[in-house]
CSV table of C-alpha atoms (C1' of nucleotides) in Angstrom, one decimal:
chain,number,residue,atom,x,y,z
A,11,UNK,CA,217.4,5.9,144.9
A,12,UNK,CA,218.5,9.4,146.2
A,13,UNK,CA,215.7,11.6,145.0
A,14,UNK,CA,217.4,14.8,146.1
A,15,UNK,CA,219.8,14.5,142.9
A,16,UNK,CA,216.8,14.1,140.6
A,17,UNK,CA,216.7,17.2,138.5
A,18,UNK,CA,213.9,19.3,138.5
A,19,UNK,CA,211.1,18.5,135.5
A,20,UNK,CA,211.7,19.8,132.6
A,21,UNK,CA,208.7,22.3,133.2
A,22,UNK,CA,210.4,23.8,136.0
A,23,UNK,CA,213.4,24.7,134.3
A,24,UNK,CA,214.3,28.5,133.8
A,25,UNK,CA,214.6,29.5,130.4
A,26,UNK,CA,218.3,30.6,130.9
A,27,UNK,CA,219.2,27.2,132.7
A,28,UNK,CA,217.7,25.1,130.5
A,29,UNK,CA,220.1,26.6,127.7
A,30,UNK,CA,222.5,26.3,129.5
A,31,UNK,CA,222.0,22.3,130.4
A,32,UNK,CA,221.4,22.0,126.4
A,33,UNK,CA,224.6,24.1,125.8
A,34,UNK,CA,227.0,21.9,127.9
A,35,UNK,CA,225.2,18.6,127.3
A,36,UNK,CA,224.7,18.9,123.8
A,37,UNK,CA,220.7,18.2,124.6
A,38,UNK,CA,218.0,18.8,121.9
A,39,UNK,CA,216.3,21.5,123.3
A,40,UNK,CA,213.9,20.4,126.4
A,41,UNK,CA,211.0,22.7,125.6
A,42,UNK,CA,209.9,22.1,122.2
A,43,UNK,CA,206.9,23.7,120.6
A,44,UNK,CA,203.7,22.4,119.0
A,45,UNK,CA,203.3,24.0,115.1
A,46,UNK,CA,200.8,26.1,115.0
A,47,UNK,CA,199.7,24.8,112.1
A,48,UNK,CA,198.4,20.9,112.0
A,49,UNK,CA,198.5,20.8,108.1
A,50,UNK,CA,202.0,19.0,106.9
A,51,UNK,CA,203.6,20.6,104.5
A,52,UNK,CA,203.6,23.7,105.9
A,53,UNK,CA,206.4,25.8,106.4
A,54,UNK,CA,208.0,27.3,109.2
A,55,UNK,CA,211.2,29.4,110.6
A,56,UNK,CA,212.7,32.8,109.0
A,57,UNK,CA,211.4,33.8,105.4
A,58,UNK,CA,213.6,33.8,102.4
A,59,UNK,CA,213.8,36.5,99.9
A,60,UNK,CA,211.6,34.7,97.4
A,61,UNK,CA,208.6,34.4,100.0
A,62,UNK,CA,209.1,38.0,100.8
A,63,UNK,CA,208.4,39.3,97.2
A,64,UNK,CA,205.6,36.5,96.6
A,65,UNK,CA,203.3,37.8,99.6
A,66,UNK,CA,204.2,41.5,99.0
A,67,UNK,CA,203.6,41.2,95.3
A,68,UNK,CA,200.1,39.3,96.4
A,69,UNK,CA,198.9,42.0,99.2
A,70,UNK,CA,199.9,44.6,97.0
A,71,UNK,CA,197.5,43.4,93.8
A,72,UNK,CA,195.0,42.4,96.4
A,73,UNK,CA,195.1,43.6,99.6
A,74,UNK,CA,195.1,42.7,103.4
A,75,UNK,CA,192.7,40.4,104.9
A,76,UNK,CA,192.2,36.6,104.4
A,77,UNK,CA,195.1,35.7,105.7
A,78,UNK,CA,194.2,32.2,105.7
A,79,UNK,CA,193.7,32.2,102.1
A,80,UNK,CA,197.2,34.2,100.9
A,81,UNK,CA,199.7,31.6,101.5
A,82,UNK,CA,197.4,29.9,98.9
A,83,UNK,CA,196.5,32.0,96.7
A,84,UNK,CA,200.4,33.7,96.5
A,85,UNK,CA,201.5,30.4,96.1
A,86,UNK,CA,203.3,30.5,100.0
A,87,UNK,CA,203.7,27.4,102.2
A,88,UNK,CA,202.9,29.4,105.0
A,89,UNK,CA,199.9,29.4,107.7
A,90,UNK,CA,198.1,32.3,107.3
A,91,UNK,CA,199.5,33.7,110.6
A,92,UNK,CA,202.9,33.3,109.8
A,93,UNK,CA,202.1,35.5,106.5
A,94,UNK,CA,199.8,38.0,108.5
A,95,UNK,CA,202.8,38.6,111.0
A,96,UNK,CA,205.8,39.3,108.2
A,97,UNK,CA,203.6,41.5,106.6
A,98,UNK,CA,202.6,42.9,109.4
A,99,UNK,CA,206.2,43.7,111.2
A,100,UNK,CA,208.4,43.4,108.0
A,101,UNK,CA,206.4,44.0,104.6
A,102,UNK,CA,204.0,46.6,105.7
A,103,UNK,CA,205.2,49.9,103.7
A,104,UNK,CA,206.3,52.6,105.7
A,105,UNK,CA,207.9,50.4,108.5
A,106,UNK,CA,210.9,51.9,110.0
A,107,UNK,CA,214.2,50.0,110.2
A,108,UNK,CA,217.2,51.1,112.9
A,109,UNK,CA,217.8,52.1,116.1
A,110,UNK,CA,215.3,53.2,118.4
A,111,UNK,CA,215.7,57.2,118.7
A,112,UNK,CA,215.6,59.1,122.3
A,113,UNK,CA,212.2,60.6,121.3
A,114,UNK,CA,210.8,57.4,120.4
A,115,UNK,CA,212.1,55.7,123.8
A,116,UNK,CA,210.6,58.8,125.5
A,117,UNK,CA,207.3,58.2,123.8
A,118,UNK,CA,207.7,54.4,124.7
A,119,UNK,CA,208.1,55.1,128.3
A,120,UNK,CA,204.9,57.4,128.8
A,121,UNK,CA,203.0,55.4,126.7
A,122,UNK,CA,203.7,52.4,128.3
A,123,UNK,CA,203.2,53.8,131.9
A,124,UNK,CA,199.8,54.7,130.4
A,125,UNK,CA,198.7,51.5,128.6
A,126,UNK,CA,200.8,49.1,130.1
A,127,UNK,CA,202.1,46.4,127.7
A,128,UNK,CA,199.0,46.9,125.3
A,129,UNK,CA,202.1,46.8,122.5
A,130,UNK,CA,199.7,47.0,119.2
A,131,UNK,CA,197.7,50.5,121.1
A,132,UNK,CA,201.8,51.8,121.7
A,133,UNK,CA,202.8,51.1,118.3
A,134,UNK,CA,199.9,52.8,116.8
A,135,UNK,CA,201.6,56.3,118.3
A,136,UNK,CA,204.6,55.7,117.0
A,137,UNK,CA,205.0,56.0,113.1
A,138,UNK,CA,206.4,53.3,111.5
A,139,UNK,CA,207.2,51.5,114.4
A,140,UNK,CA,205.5,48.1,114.6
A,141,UNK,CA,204.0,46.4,118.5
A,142,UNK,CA,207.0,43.6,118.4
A,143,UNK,CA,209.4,45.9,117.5
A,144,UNK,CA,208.8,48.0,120.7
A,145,UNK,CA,207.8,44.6,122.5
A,146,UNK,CA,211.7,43.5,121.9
A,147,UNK,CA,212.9,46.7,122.7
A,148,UNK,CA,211.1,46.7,125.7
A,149,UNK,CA,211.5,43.9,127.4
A,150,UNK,CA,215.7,43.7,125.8
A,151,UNK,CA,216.3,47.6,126.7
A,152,UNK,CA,213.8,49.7,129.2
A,153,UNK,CA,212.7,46.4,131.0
A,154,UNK,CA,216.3,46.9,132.4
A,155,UNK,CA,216.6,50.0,133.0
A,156,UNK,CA,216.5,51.5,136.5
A,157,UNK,CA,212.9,52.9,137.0
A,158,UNK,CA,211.9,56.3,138.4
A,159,UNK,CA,210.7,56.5,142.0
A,160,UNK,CA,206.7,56.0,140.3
A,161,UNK,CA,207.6,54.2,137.6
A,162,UNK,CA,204.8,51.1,136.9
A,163,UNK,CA,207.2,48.0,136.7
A,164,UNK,CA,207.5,46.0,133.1
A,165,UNK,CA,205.1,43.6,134.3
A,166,UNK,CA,202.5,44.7,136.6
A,167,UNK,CA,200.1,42.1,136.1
A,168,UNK,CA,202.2,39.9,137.7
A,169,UNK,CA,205.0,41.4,139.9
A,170,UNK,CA,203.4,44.5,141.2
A,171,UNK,CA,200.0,42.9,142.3
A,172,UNK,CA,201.7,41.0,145.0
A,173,UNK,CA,202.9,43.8,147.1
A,174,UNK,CA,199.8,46.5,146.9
A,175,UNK,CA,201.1,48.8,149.2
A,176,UNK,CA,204.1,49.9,146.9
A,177,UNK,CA,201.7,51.3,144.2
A,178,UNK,CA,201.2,54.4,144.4
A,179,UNK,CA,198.2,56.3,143.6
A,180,UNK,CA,199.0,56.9,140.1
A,181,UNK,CA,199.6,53.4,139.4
A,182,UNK,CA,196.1,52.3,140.9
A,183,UNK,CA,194.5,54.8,138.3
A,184,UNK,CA,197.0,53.0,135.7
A,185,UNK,CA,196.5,49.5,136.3
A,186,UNK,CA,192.7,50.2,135.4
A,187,UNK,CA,192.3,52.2,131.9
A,188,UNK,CA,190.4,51.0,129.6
A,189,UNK,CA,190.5,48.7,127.4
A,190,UNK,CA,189.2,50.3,124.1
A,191,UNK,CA,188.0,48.8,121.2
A,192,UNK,CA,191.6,47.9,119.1
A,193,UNK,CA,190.4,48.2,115.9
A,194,UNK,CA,188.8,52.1,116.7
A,195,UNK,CA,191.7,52.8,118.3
A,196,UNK,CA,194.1,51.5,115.3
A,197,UNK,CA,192.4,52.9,112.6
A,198,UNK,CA,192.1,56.5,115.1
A,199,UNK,CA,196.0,56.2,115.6
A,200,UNK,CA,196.9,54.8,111.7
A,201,UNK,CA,195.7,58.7,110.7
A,202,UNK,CA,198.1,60.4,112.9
A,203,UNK,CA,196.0,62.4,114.7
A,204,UNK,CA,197.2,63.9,117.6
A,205,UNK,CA,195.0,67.0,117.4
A,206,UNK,CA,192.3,67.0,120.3
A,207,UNK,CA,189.8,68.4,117.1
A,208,UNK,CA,186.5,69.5,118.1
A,209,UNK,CA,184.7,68.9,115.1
A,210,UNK,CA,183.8,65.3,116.2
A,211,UNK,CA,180.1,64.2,115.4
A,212,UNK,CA,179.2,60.8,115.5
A,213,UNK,CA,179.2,59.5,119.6
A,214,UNK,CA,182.2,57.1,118.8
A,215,UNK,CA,184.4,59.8,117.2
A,216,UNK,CA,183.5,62.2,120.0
A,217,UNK,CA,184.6,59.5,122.4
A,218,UNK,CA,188.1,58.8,120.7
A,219,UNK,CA,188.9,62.5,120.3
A,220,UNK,CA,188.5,62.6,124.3
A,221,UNK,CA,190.8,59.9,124.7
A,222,UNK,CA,193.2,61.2,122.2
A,223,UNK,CA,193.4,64.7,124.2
A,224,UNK,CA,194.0,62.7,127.1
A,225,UNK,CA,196.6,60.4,125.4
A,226,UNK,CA,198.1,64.0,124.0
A,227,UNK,CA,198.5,65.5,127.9
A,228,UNK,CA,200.0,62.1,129.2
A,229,UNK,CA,202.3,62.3,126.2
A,230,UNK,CA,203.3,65.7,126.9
A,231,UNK,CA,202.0,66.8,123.2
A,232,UNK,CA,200.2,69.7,125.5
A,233,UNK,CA,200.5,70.9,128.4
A,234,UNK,CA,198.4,70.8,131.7
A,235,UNK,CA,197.1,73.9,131.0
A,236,UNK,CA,196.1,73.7,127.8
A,237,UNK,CA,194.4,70.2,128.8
A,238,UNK,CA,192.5,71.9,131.8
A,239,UNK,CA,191.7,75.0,129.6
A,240,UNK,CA,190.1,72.6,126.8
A,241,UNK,CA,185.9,72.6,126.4
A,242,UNK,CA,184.8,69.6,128.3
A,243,UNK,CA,181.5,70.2,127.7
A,244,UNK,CA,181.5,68.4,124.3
A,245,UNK,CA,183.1,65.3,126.0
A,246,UNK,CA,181.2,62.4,126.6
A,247,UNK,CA,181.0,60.8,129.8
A,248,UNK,CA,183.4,58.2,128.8
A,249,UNK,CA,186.2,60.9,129.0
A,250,UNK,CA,185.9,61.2,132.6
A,251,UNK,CA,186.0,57.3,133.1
A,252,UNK,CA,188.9,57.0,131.1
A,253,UNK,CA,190.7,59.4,133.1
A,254,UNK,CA,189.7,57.8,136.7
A,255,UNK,CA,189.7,54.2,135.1
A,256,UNK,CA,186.0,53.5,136.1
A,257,UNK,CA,186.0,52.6,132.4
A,258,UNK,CA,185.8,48.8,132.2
A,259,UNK,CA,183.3,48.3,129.1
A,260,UNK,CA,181.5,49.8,126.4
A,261,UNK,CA,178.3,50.0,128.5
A,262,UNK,CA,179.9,52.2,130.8
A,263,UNK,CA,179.8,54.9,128.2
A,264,UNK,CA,176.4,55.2,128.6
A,265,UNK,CA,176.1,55.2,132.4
A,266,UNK,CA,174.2,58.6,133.2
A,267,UNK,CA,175.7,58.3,136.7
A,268,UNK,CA,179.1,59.0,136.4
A,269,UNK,CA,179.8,62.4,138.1
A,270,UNK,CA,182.0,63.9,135.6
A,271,UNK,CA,182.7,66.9,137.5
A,272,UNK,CA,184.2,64.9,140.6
A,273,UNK,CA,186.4,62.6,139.0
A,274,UNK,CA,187.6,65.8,136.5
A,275,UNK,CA,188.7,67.3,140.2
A,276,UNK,CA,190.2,64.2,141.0
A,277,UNK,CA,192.6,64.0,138.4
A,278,UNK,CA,193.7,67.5,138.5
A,279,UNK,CA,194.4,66.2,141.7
A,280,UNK,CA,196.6,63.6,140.6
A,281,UNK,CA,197.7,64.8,137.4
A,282,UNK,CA,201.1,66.2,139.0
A,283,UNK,CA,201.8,63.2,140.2
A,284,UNK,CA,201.1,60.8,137.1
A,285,UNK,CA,203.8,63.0,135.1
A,286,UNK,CA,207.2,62.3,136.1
B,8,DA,C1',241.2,29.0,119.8
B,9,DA,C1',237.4,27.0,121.9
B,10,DA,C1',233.6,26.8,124.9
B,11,DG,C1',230.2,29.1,127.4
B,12,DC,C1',227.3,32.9,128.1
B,13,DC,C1',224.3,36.6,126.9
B,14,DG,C1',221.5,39.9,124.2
B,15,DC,C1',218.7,40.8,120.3
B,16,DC,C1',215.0,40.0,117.4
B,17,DA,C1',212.2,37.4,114.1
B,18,DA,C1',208.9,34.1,114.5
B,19,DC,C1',205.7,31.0,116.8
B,20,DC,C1',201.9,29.9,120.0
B,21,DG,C1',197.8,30.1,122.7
B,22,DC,C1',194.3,32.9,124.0
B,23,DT,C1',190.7,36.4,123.4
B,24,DC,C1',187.8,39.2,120.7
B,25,DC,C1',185.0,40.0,116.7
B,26,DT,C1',182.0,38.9,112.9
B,27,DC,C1',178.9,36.3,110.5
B,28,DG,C1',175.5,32.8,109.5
C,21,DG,C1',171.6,33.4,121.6
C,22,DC,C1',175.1,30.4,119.9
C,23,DG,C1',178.9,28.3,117.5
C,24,DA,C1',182.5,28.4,114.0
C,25,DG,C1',186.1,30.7,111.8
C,26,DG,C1',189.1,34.6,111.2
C,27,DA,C1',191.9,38.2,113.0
C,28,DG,C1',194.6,40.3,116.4
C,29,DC,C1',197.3,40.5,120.6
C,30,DG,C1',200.8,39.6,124.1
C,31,DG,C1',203.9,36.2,125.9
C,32,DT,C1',207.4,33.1,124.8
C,33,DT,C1',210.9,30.7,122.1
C,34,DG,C1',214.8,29.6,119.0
C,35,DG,C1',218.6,31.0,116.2
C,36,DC,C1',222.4,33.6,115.7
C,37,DG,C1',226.1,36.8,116.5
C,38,DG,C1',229.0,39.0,119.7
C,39,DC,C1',231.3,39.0,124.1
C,40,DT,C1',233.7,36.9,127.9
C,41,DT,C1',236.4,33.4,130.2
DNA sequence: AAAGCCGCCAACCGCTCCTCG
DNA sequence: GCGAGGAGCGGTTGGCGGCTT
């Protein structure tokens, strides 16, 4: 037996060559998929026109949540993901259809050097646009693109941690921002506010209006001067983490150590060389 | 004209986080 | 504090249409 025309295992394949060994060999396709659902009987693949109206027509007289009860209770053959997620990126009112515009891919672009492929947090700034929406454009249109001399690459998690000494500073500070609470950060971005208001007085809404000034200046909403000229002094802590990424948890926000001052230097330090 | 290849995008999957009892 | 269930997220896949050979 000459093992060296054995084909690789099937969980070695590429995605690309495995299409193609199913295209010329007529194969069924080599990597299948588990349902996501165990229950029989439950149906799967693109939504017809009839399913559409039934969930709409349901979330509309009822509401979102309990996604694991709609398909039931509309009358849908559908896991309660699968009715979450057309709803969510199809149904939801206000969603924007068509081409991607140059503002939006602008906005992609910062935002994505900011957050990193956090898609929901990205969407959220982006009316109307939904996280798969810019996911697929993403990874089918910008992933490709050639990047700027600081750009973070499409997937630093994996490709950039293996050679260190190509990040640059900026990226460092990048590949550490927080990881805010979603559902604060949703609900902050579903109001479209992108005014760095002062009239915050609860803790949390003080700390979300930081991070929305900050979002604003990385966005180019306002400028480095009008960032550097804002009050501070109302800021929590947390503001100062965010921006030097020593924010890694909610219990940071209360650590009395953090030397606000310095790391407020530090950025204006590296401020010129985050914005491209 | 047919086969192969490629890009786009809707949908699925597994994982993590959050809430509640 | 702990476990179960629900919700949300990001990565991945499959289907389809268009392009190339």
């Amino acid at each position: 037996m000459n093992m060296t025309q054995t084909p690789p295992p099937p969980h070695m394949y590429s995605r690309k060559q495995c299409r193609r060994d199913r295209d010329r060999l007529s194969l069924i396709p080599i990597m299948g998929r588990r349902p996501c659902c165990s229950k029989e009987g439950v149906k799967r693949g693109p939504w017809t026109a009839q399913e559409d109206k039934l969930l709409a027509d349901y979330i509309r007289a009822h509401g979102e949540g309990k996604w694991s009860s709609v398909s039931k209770q509309a009358g849908l053959k559908r896991c309660g993901k699968s009715c979450r997620l057309r709803w969510l990126n199809y149904l939801r009112p206000n969603i924007k259809r068509g081409n991607i515009t140059q503002d939006e891919e602008d906005l992609i672009i910062r935002l994505h050097k900011l957050l990193g492929n956090r898609w929901s947090l990205i969407a959220g700034r982006i009316p109307g646009r939904t996280d798969n929406e810019i996911k697929n454009y993403w990874n089918s249109n910008l992933c490709k693109k050639p990047l700027p001399n600081n750009f973070v690459p499409c997937r630093p998690s994996k490709e950039a941690s293996s050679d260190p000494q190509q990040l640059s500073k900026a990226e460092d500070k990048l590949s550490n921002l927080p990881k805010y609470n979603n559902q604060n950060a949703e609900s902050e971005c579903s109001e479209g506010s992108l005014s760095s208001s002062s009239s915050a007085t609860t803790r949390e809404e003080e700390d979300y209006s930081s991070l929305d000034l900050w979002m604003n200046f990385y966005t180019r909403e306002i400028s480095l001067s009008q960032f550097l000229d804002t009050d501070f002094s109302n800021m929590s802590n947390l503001f100062a983490e965010v921006i030097v990424g020593g924010y890694s948890s909610t219990k940071a926000i209360h650590d009395e150590e953090a030397d606000f001052g310095a790391q407020l230097a530090l950025f204006t330090d590296l401020a010129d060389e985050w914005i491209m």
